[in-house]
Amino acid sequence: MTTSTALPPAPVPPVSPGQRSKKQVPHNVRTSRRAAWIFAPSLLVSFVFVYVFIGITVYISLSNWKIGTSPDLTLRQPFGGTYGEIIQEQRFQADIRNVVIFTIIFLVLAIFGGLIAALFIHHVSVGKGLFRTVFLLPYALSFIVTGVAWRWIFSPSTGVNEILRSIGIENPPGWTTDTTILGALNDPSGTDFLKVQFGIPVALLPIIFAAAWQLVGFAMAMYLAGLASIPEEHLEAASVDGANTWQRLRHIVLPQLWPSTITCFVLLLHVALKIFDLVVAMSGSGPGFVTDVPGIYIYNYLTSRYDKASAMAIILLLLTLAVIVPYLIRGYRKERKA
Amino acid sequence: MAVETLEASPSQPTPATRRRPGGLARKPRSWSLPKSLGGWIVLAVCAIATLGMLVPVYVIITTALSGSTGAPNFFLAFPDAPSLDAFKGAWTKLHGSLINSLQITIPAALISCLLGSINGYVLAKFPFRGSNALFTVLLVGMFIPFQAVIIPVFQFLNMLHLQGSIFGLIVVHVIYGIPITTLIFRNYYEGIPSAIVEAASIDGAGIWKTYLRVMIPLSAPGFVVAGIFQCTNIWNDFLFGFILASPAAWPATVTLNNLIGTTTVDYSELMAGAVLVALPTVVLYLVLGKFFVGGLTAGAVK
């Protein structure tokens, strides 16, 4: 049984009633039926507040409901017109670009940063506890606290730009208010469907750094747990066979850290898609929606356009489920096999 | 679906060395200085990276200490005359919502832990046909973007006349906290030998009696892990407070965000406020770090 965060002892996998193991309570049908009734209320509440409420949101996104206080539950014609309306918006397209760029760079920084930090901290001879504590400290903070700190670090007049100017960079970037797009792939004319430049907005970089700073410790903790579960014997055997450090890392350590990587990838990806408070605290939508994200879009339209807010929320939900559902099903299947 | 709540496992002998987060106390801890050049390089890299990680923390604290003279002109500068003046202003603006946050966090964390404990016990010790599939269905609720349910939640609170209230926020946090606490407790209880439950049932104790007499006394570590995790999550929540709470019920995160203002930002007061908002969860983390990690790995599905 490989565990992604293999901290001993491995929990006993549950066994379905058909295959009783010695570990399992012998329980009769009556007991398990009563147990099911104990679990039922929580399940019912969750079902209503998650699945039914998502259903309601889907319906609102297809309706003509605009202002919260005056419900209009007629279906919009043509069907799904709100989705058609928003995907043509410059703001929507900017949001999708931003969330994609944010996610990619953030994942690379947090996962590689966490992996490298874990490899070093795992092998350090002194002060392991201190290093680990400091790396994980930001995780205990609210994104709002992280946001105000990094807002100050990247404030154009008094922040890192002071350092950039002192080393001779005349015009440092305006950071969260900078409208430059690095490596732009296209030149939108405004008449076509595409209304935004696809590339890396400079304004997103401070927000990405802040998010990576807050969550790199999470990745580190996952990898440290993975490293702790690698049997010493494997590494010793490899040394005896004459493998050098790099070969041991490549052929033994990294393959065994794969479960940790999958966990980090999925959990951090879903954090990245949902990013909201950090952006609110650091920049808001920014000029030309250069730092806008789906979360802020939805928030803004909650006061004027229920249909648009709901449509964007459903698009965001689908993106999240595309990542999470395969992961959960994989865990479920593994348990069945166990 | 494993949450390895490492310290929170009763079947584990207490090791002589103090266990640290990450379960890395495999080898006896040695406090020797590096013996090789490579060892020194590793230590140097760790030290430099750690200092780098501390820069934002340093920035928050020094700026908060810059007092009434206003924030320094350069973010790494240490204030000329450190003072606690900025904290006075921040406390005046924040103390009401800090109390709100406390009133939201403690009941919501307690109730969601209790529900999670009951669910986790049933799922771990009395699995029924389809319980795993239903549990997976429940877990999806942990990951959804809450914007996808926020309009119905808002309307639901209106219906019950709870809109904008602290009580309404508690209800919402409890409901959306059930999946994560269920997950933590289910995995924790799986680490408790089923023989104990069997013995109790042979003695004629039913599901509830076994829970109250046998499981609850063994549950302290599970409650600490789930409790810390939920307290941190709820205290740090912004989205629900921002959208659902009226100004009288604003949690501290929302009030702190409002200090940013629209035109000029008083950074020394803002950072002092950030210290006040961050302090409770940071203290929790520093004091109970090993349990904190147990909750941290809670989302990890095998």
XYZ file of C-alpha atoms in Angstrom:
640
model
C 0.000 0.000 0.000
C 1.716 3.138 -1.056
C 0.605 6.231 0.730
C 1.030 9.657 -0.679
C 1.862 11.149 2.643
C 3.263 8.071 4.172
C 3.388 8.945 7.768
C 3.277 5.774 9.802
C 1.148 3.911 10.614
C -0.802 3.291 7.469
C -4.506 3.324 8.228
C -6.432 0.143 7.794
C -8.402 0.290 4.588
C -12.089 -0.154 5.089
C -13.505 -3.421 3.886
C -16.807 -3.788 2.196
C -19.200 -6.101 4.022
C -18.644 -8.830 1.447
C -14.995 -9.370 2.302
C -14.568 -9.446 6.041
C -11.077 -9.207 7.329
C -9.894 -9.936 10.826
C -9.417 -6.238 11.402
C -13.041 -5.451 10.789
C -15.850 -5.480 13.278
C -18.149 -8.388 12.565
C -21.347 -6.512 12.203
C -24.677 -7.728 11.136
C -26.978 -6.156 8.616
C -29.010 -4.483 11.321
C -26.032 -2.697 12.834
C -24.770 -1.437 9.531
C -28.242 -0.230 8.618
C -28.395 1.726 11.864
C -24.930 3.078 11.189
C -26.078 4.237 7.774
C -28.905 6.196 9.406
C -26.382 7.979 11.644
C -24.424 9.091 8.596
C -27.556 10.015 6.623
C -28.254 13.524 8.034
C -24.764 14.807 7.188
C -24.951 13.261 3.772
C -28.373 14.768 3.139
C -27.289 18.253 4.243
C -24.167 18.045 2.102
C -26.185 16.760 -0.820
C -28.575 19.710 -0.621
C -25.948 22.375 0.037
C -23.519 21.102 -2.589
C -25.352 19.216 -5.321
C -28.814 20.785 -5.163
C -27.366 24.271 -4.768
C -25.077 23.719 -7.751
C -28.183 22.659 -9.680
C -29.920 25.891 -8.669
C -26.866 27.883 -9.777
C -26.923 26.091 -13.146
C -30.596 27.038 -13.508
C -29.937 30.691 -12.609
C -27.166 30.782 -15.212
C -29.737 29.717 -17.823
C -32.446 32.105 -16.596
C -33.133 35.830 -16.937
C -32.525 36.554 -13.251
C -30.473 39.754 -13.046
C -30.960 41.499 -9.678
C -31.091 39.406 -6.517
C -34.152 41.112 -5.088
C -36.323 40.609 -8.183
C -36.178 36.951 -9.193
C -36.927 36.286 -12.852
C -36.947 32.515 -13.311
C -37.921 32.444 -16.983
C -35.387 30.648 -19.168
C -33.288 32.907 -21.329
C -33.736 32.615 -25.081
C -31.763 31.322 -26.913
C -30.930 28.541 -24.454
C -27.608 29.170 -22.702
C -27.438 32.696 -24.065
C -25.649 33.976 -20.973
C -22.707 31.661 -21.627
C -22.607 32.897 -25.213
C -22.643 36.451 -23.940
C -19.830 36.137 -21.438
C -17.338 34.154 -23.516
C -17.255 37.036 -25.988
C -16.341 39.557 -23.302
C -12.856 40.947 -23.105
C -13.055 40.593 -19.311
C -13.980 36.907 -19.422
C -11.173 36.142 -21.829
C -8.716 38.053 -19.661
C -9.877 36.024 -16.644
C -9.325 32.722 -18.416
C -5.881 33.830 -19.590
C -4.994 35.012 -16.080
C -6.138 31.866 -14.343
C -4.254 29.649 -16.828
C -1.017 31.657 -16.546
C -1.356 31.971 -12.787
C -1.909 28.241 -12.382
C 1.016 27.163 -14.567
C 3.657 29.450 -13.061
C 2.375 29.026 -9.518
C 2.406 25.221 -9.770
C 5.938 25.184 -11.150
C 7.219 27.495 -8.397
C 5.411 25.824 -5.507
C 6.014 22.196 -6.525
C 9.663 22.557 -7.563
C 10.341 24.903 -4.676
C 8.737 22.479 -2.265
C 10.623 19.504 -3.710
C 14.016 21.219 -3.586
C 13.343 22.563 -0.090
C 12.322 19.102 1.104
C 15.412 17.427 -0.401
C 17.710 19.925 1.276
C 15.906 20.031 4.610
C 15.686 16.232 4.729
C 19.460 15.994 4.539
C 20.454 18.941 6.689
C 22.396 18.049 9.813
C 21.389 20.911 12.088
C 18.208 22.904 12.565
C 15.847 20.710 10.557
C 12.900 21.589 12.793
C 13.529 25.314 12.501
C 13.789 25.299 8.696
C 10.651 23.203 8.404
C 8.708 25.451 10.760
C 9.661 28.608 8.868
C 8.770 27.160 5.465
C 5.350 26.068 6.674
C 4.619 29.236 8.663
C 2.969 31.157 5.782
C 0.426 28.354 5.425
C -1.072 29.392 8.766
C -1.740 32.911 7.475
C -4.824 34.241 5.792
C -4.446 35.098 2.108
C -5.481 38.631 3.088
C -2.468 38.950 5.415
C -0.174 37.517 2.741
C -1.742 39.881 0.230
C -1.195 43.078 2.212
C 2.432 42.114 2.934
C 3.256 41.436 -0.705
C 1.308 44.472 -1.841
C 3.754 46.530 0.199
C 6.792 44.597 -1.057
C 5.760 45.272 -4.654
C 4.489 48.828 -4.209
C 6.035 50.608 -7.196
C 7.585 53.525 -5.301
C 8.906 51.956 -2.090
C 9.127 48.219 -2.714
C 11.516 46.013 -4.682
C 11.718 48.729 -7.332
C 14.064 50.608 -4.969
C 16.471 47.699 -5.298
C 15.980 47.512 -9.076
C 16.663 51.245 -9.427
C 19.775 51.012 -7.268
C 21.261 48.376 -9.567
C 20.675 50.631 -12.542
C 17.284 49.610 -13.944
C 15.823 52.955 -14.997
C 12.176 52.081 -15.476
C 11.203 49.162 -13.275
C 7.785 47.591 -13.880
C 4.676 49.050 -12.264
C 3.930 45.513 -11.014
C 0.252 44.997 -10.208
C -0.750 48.046 -12.255
C 1.534 47.243 -15.186
C -0.336 46.409 -18.391
C 2.627 44.791 -20.164
C 2.004 41.286 -21.491
C 5.201 39.252 -21.873
C 5.547 36.935 -24.845
C 2.192 37.883 -26.323
C 1.037 35.352 -28.888
C -1.544 37.446 -30.699
C -2.538 41.017 -31.423
C -6.254 41.367 -30.773
C -7.925 43.843 -33.055
C -11.142 43.968 -31.072
C -13.287 42.981 -34.023
C -12.545 39.252 -33.871
C -13.695 36.840 -31.217
C -10.378 37.157 -29.345
C -10.226 40.432 -27.474
C -7.214 39.917 -25.230
C -3.536 39.325 -25.737
C -2.494 35.861 -24.651
C 0.804 35.974 -22.829
C 2.172 36.488 -19.343
C 0.859 39.660 -17.687
C 3.621 41.297 -15.632
C 0.952 42.384 -13.167
C 0.240 38.776 -12.205
C 3.836 38.026 -11.203
C 3.705 39.600 -7.702
C 0.467 37.739 -7.002
C 1.991 34.471 -8.195
C 5.064 35.006 -5.985
C 2.832 35.709 -2.996
C 0.769 32.566 -3.586
C 3.906 30.465 -4.067
C 5.402 31.888 -0.866
C 2.276 30.947 1.062
C 1.983 27.397 -0.307
C 5.554 26.247 -0.957
C 5.630 24.949 2.623
C 2.619 22.756 1.921
C 4.453 21.097 -0.969
C 7.532 20.800 1.215
C 5.544 19.041 3.969
C 4.105 16.578 1.445
C 7.540 15.804 0.033
C 9.154 15.481 3.449
C 6.502 12.936 4.371
C 7.234 11.090 1.130
C 10.989 11.157 1.761
C 10.497 9.795 5.269
C 8.707 6.771 3.848
C 11.538 5.665 1.573
C 13.169 2.593 3.122
C 16.781 3.226 4.088
C 17.697 -0.243 2.790
C 16.928 0.752 -0.806
C 19.310 3.674 -0.654
C 21.990 1.640 1.083
C 21.686 -1.160 -1.456
C 22.085 1.355 -4.261
C 25.186 2.802 -2.628
C 26.681 -0.660 -2.329
C 26.017 -1.141 -6.032
C 27.999 2.030 -6.676
C 25.202 4.450 -7.484
C 26.152 8.076 -6.959
C 23.939 10.699 -5.340
C 22.386 11.809 -8.591
C 21.591 8.248 -9.685
C 20.020 7.446 -6.335
C 17.912 10.588 -6.594
C 16.789 9.819 -10.122
C 16.111 6.120 -9.851
C 15.024 5.657 -6.256
C 13.980 8.889 -4.546
C 12.069 10.711 -7.286
C 9.984 7.706 -8.406
C 8.952 7.105 -4.785
C 7.909 10.752 -4.467
C 5.456 10.448 -7.346
C 2.388 10.070 -5.058
C 3.392 13.234 -3.192
C 3.678 15.026 -6.523
C 0.194 13.972 -7.603
C -1.282 15.137 -4.306
C 0.508 18.494 -4.483
C -0.449 18.948 -8.098
C -4.158 18.331 -7.571
C -4.546 20.246 -4.319
C -2.488 23.252 -5.427
C -4.195 23.311 -8.815
C -7.578 23.568 -7.168
C -6.282 26.354 -4.910
C -5.011 28.205 -7.988
C -8.333 27.948 -9.826
C -10.233 29.269 -6.803
C -7.803 32.125 -6.078
C -9.774 35.143 -4.922
C -8.882 36.785 -1.600
C -5.186 37.157 -2.429
C -6.012 39.060 -5.625
C -8.596 41.225 -3.842
C -5.999 42.240 -1.244
C -3.168 42.824 -3.728
C -4.679 44.468 -6.757
C -8.353 43.840 -7.513
C -9.210 43.687 -11.210
C -6.360 45.936 -12.331
C -6.257 48.158 -15.414
C -7.894 46.441 -18.383
C -8.646 43.433 -16.141
C -4.965 42.569 -16.194
C -5.192 40.885 -12.771
C -8.867 39.937 -12.807
C -9.744 36.316 -11.976
C -13.023 34.361 -12.148
C -13.601 34.784 -8.398
C -13.569 38.571 -8.675
C -15.729 38.533 -11.797
C -18.376 36.513 -9.952
C -18.201 38.795 -6.928
C -18.652 41.922 -9.040
C -21.722 40.580 -10.831
C -23.460 39.372 -7.662
C -25.001 42.828 -7.333
C -26.125 43.380 -10.920
C -26.216 40.160 -12.940
C -27.096 36.926 -11.151
C -27.148 35.103 -14.490
C -23.631 36.131 -15.457
C -22.195 35.502 -11.995
C -23.746 32.024 -12.018
C -22.521 31.187 -15.518
C -18.953 32.110 -14.570
C -19.272 30.157 -11.314
C -20.363 27.060 -13.249
C -17.445 27.408 -15.672
C -15.085 27.702 -12.686
C -16.753 24.674 -11.068
C -16.315 22.564 -14.205
C -12.620 23.461 -14.361
C -12.221 22.425 -10.720
C -14.194 19.186 -11.071
C -12.155 18.215 -14.134
C -9.155 18.049 -11.804
C -10.704 16.820 -8.573
C -13.134 14.098 -9.686
C -10.539 11.828 -11.366
C -8.384 12.214 -8.257
C -11.202 11.256 -5.882
C -12.288 8.328 -8.059
C -8.698 7.121 -8.142
C -8.586 7.170 -4.348
C -11.921 5.349 -4.175
C -10.737 2.617 -6.579
C -7.522 2.139 -4.636
C -9.534 1.612 -1.486
C -11.756 -0.944 -3.185
C -8.678 -2.874 -4.217
C -7.061 -2.628 -0.822
C -8.122 8.144 0.898
C -5.681 8.453 3.668
C -5.120 11.199 6.031
C -2.085 10.256 7.878
C -2.626 12.068 11.073
C 0.674 10.899 12.244
C 0.928 11.896 15.857
C -2.746 11.350 16.268
C -2.493 7.640 16.203
C -3.109 5.767 19.389
C -1.540 2.569 18.141
C 1.805 4.232 17.991
C 4.305 3.937 20.770
C 5.499 7.266 22.000
C 9.005 7.605 20.700
C 11.735 8.805 22.945
C 12.602 11.639 20.626
C 10.042 14.384 20.342
C 8.266 13.764 17.092
C 8.194 16.614 14.685
C 5.844 17.418 11.828
C 6.353 15.217 8.847
C 7.067 12.099 10.871
C 10.729 12.438 10.240
C 11.910 11.215 13.605
C 13.026 7.961 12.047
C 16.629 8.274 12.981
C 17.624 9.583 16.368
C 18.170 13.300 15.986
C 21.775 14.262 15.849
C 22.975 17.748 16.490
C 26.332 17.330 14.887
C 27.721 19.976 12.622
C 28.168 18.928 8.997
C 31.141 16.649 8.511
C 31.703 17.240 4.818
C 31.762 20.093 2.353
C 28.489 18.856 0.898
C 26.929 18.967 4.354
C 27.998 22.585 4.784
C 26.575 23.497 1.389
C 23.220 21.903 2.285
C 23.173 23.829 5.559
C 24.054 27.104 3.839
C 21.328 26.658 1.195
C 18.742 25.867 3.881
C 19.761 28.886 5.944
C 19.665 31.298 2.986
C 16.338 29.981 1.712
C 14.857 30.228 5.203
C 16.008 33.832 5.531
C 14.398 34.516 2.161
C 11.134 32.972 3.352
C 11.227 35.259 6.385
C 11.488 38.499 4.362
C 7.710 39.092 4.181
C 7.407 38.341 7.909
C 10.186 40.852 8.634
C 8.487 43.391 6.377
C 5.138 43.035 8.161
C 6.703 43.429 11.606
C 9.095 46.324 10.872
C 6.450 48.283 8.980
C 3.960 47.733 11.792
C 6.580 49.095 14.229
C 7.240 52.229 12.190
C 4.487 53.917 14.183
C 3.067 57.377 13.641
C 5.945 58.530 11.448
C 4.337 56.492 8.687
C 5.806 53.603 6.812
C 9.483 53.825 5.834
C 10.373 54.875 2.304
C 11.983 51.553 1.606
C 10.398 48.250 2.495
C 13.502 46.666 4.023
C 14.423 49.680 6.129
C 14.233 49.296 9.877
C 12.192 52.109 11.423
C 14.267 54.922 12.994
C 12.081 55.151 16.072
C 10.228 51.865 16.578
C 6.925 52.302 18.359
C 3.660 50.511 18.878
C 1.551 53.521 17.836
C 0.288 51.864 14.676
C -1.135 49.034 16.741
C -3.386 51.447 18.637
C -5.075 52.593 15.442
C -5.273 49.060 14.091
C -6.740 47.740 17.349
C -9.397 50.467 17.386
C -10.485 49.555 13.870
C -10.138 45.799 14.201
C -11.037 44.714 17.703
C -14.773 44.459 17.005
C -14.253 42.186 14.032
C -11.578 40.177 15.833
C -14.278 39.362 18.388
C -16.650 38.511 15.524
C -14.045 36.142 14.076
C -13.703 34.472 17.456
C -17.481 34.142 17.821
C -17.694 32.579 14.373
C -14.611 30.353 14.555
C -14.967 28.625 17.913
C -18.570 27.379 17.671
C -18.275 26.497 13.986
C -15.046 24.554 14.522
C -16.453 22.721 17.544
C -19.724 21.707 15.906
C -18.128 20.636 12.644
C -15.557 18.555 14.550
C -18.292 16.844 16.546
C -20.273 15.983 13.415
C -17.101 14.871 11.645
C -16.238 12.647 14.582
C -19.618 10.869 14.528
C -19.484 10.420 10.744
C -15.880 9.292 10.811
C -16.628 6.735 13.521
C -19.503 5.219 11.556
C -17.571 5.149 8.283
C -14.450 3.649 9.847
C -15.990 1.083 12.168
C -19.384 0.228 10.670
C -18.935 0.447 6.915
C -22.193 -0.372 5.137
C -22.933 -1.223 1.542
C -22.012 1.797 -0.569
C -20.516 3.775 2.302
C -17.272 4.348 0.423
C -19.049 5.644 -2.650
C -21.235 7.940 -0.538
C -18.163 9.166 1.304
C -16.559 10.062 -2.032
C -19.743 11.916 -2.989
C -19.450 13.834 0.289
C -15.783 14.675 -0.315
C -16.533 16.542 -3.529
C -18.003 19.250 -1.290
C -14.519 19.915 0.055
C -13.197 21.082 -3.274
C -15.969 23.036 -4.960
C -15.436 26.746 -5.504
C -17.974 28.241 -3.094
C -18.980 30.801 -5.690
C -20.869 27.943 -7.352
C -23.266 27.767 -4.382
C -23.096 31.298 -2.989
C -26.348 32.625 -4.517
C -28.502 29.755 -3.175
C -26.722 30.022 0.202
C -27.491 33.735 0.303
C -31.156 33.121 -0.553
C -31.326 30.290 1.990
C -30.020 32.546 4.782
C -32.542 35.193 3.731
C -35.343 32.652 4.001
C -34.340 31.853 7.586
C -33.793 35.573 8.339
C -30.160 34.832 9.140
C -28.729 37.046 6.409
C -25.636 38.969 7.412
C -25.555 37.523 10.922
C -22.784 35.797 12.813
C -25.095 32.839 13.397
C -25.683 32.528 9.669
C -21.928 32.393 9.052
C -21.551 29.702 11.710
C -24.227 27.592 9.987
C -22.496 27.949 6.615
C -19.047 27.105 7.991
C -20.402 24.042 9.804
C -22.163 22.713 6.704
C -19.184 23.157 4.399
C -16.802 21.881 7.087
C -18.450 18.457 7.368
C -16.509 16.778 4.503
C -13.058 17.710 5.766
C -13.721 16.848 9.399
C -15.357 13.549 8.368
C -12.252 12.729 6.334
C -9.868 13.534 9.194
C -11.813 11.516 11.768
C -12.503 8.566 9.480
C -8.800 8.108 8.897
C -7.991 8.707 12.540
C -10.492 6.085 13.706
C -9.181 3.585 11.188
C -5.938 3.717 13.123
C -7.756 2.573 16.271
C -7.852 -1.234 16.469
C -11.303 -2.578 15.700
C -10.810 -5.162 18.424
C -11.715 -2.486 20.948
C -15.042 -1.885 19.236
C -15.597 -5.625 18.936
C -14.973 -6.115 22.628
C -17.474 -3.419 23.440
C -20.116 -4.947 21.204
C -19.542 -8.376 22.733
C -20.138 -6.725 26.095
C -23.467 -5.600 24.704
C -22.729 -1.946 23.994
C -24.541 -0.507 20.984
C -23.189 1.899 18.400
C -23.765 4.987 20.521
C -22.641 3.534 23.791
C -19.437 2.293 22.182
C -18.894 5.748 20.726
C -19.420 7.581 23.989
C -17.642 5.139 26.300
C -14.889 3.777 24.080
C -14.200 6.066 21.138
C -14.587 9.545 22.627
C -11.976 8.904 25.335
C -9.542 7.890 22.597
C -10.393 10.829 20.349
C -8.414 13.695 21.868
C -5.656 13.730 19.222
C -8.218 13.554 16.428
C -10.105 16.492 17.899
C -6.902 18.497 18.227
C -5.931 17.891 14.586
C -9.395 18.560 13.178
C -9.953 21.450 15.584
C -6.737 23.254 14.667
C -7.362 22.697 11.002
C -10.911 24.010 11.167
C -10.021 26.955 13.415
C -7.304 28.011 10.976
C -9.577 27.589 7.960
C -12.525 29.447 9.446
C -10.460 32.207 11.021
C -8.721 32.807 7.683
C -11.909 32.661 5.615
C -12.575 35.725 3.533
C -15.085 34.740 0.854
C -18.065 33.870 3.081
C -17.483 36.810 5.400
C -17.059 39.197 2.489
C -20.216 38.146 0.665
C -22.562 36.986 3.424
C -21.825 39.144 6.475
C -23.270 42.555 7.229
C -20.754 45.164 8.492
C -21.699 44.417 12.109
C -20.692 40.783 11.649
C -17.585 41.257 9.504
C -14.778 38.885 10.383
C -11.288 40.321 10.896
C -10.073 39.349 7.410
C -12.762 41.496 5.788
C -12.074 44.517 8.012
C -8.340 44.175 7.362
C -8.984 44.182 3.627
C -11.120 47.306 4.055
C -8.136 49.089 5.672
C -6.479 49.064 2.261
C -8.947 51.749 1.226
C -9.315 53.189 -2.215
C -6.832 56.046 -2.454
C -3.926 56.076 -0.034
C -2.868 53.226 2.186
C -1.474 53.747 5.677
C 0.913 50.829 5.474
C 2.109 50.970 9.072
C -1.453 50.638 10.384
C -2.285 48.041 7.739
C 0.678 45.895 8.763
C -0.153 46.267 12.450
C -3.626 45.026 11.560
C -2.092 42.149 9.621
C -0.125 41.173 12.739
C -3.304 41.182 14.838
C -5.207 39.045 12.321
C -2.312 36.617 11.825
C -1.357 36.228 15.482
C -3.959 33.657 16.643
C -3.350 31.153 13.850
C 0.419 31.633 13.954
C 0.489 31.011 17.715
C -1.682 27.920 17.202
C 0.747 26.732 14.540
C 3.887 27.365 16.566
C 2.518 25.746 19.721
C 0.783 22.753 18.112
C 2.774 22.465 14.911
C 2.876 18.683 14.732
C -0.912 18.439 14.914
C -1.186 21.211 12.359
C 0.683 19.063 9.868
C -1.742 16.234 10.543
C -4.585 18.437 9.360
C -2.509 19.789 6.520
C -2.142 16.403 4.915
C -5.870 15.827 5.364
C -6.680 16.562 1.774
C -4.270 13.916 0.634
C -6.116 11.098 -1.019
C -4.124 7.977 -1.651
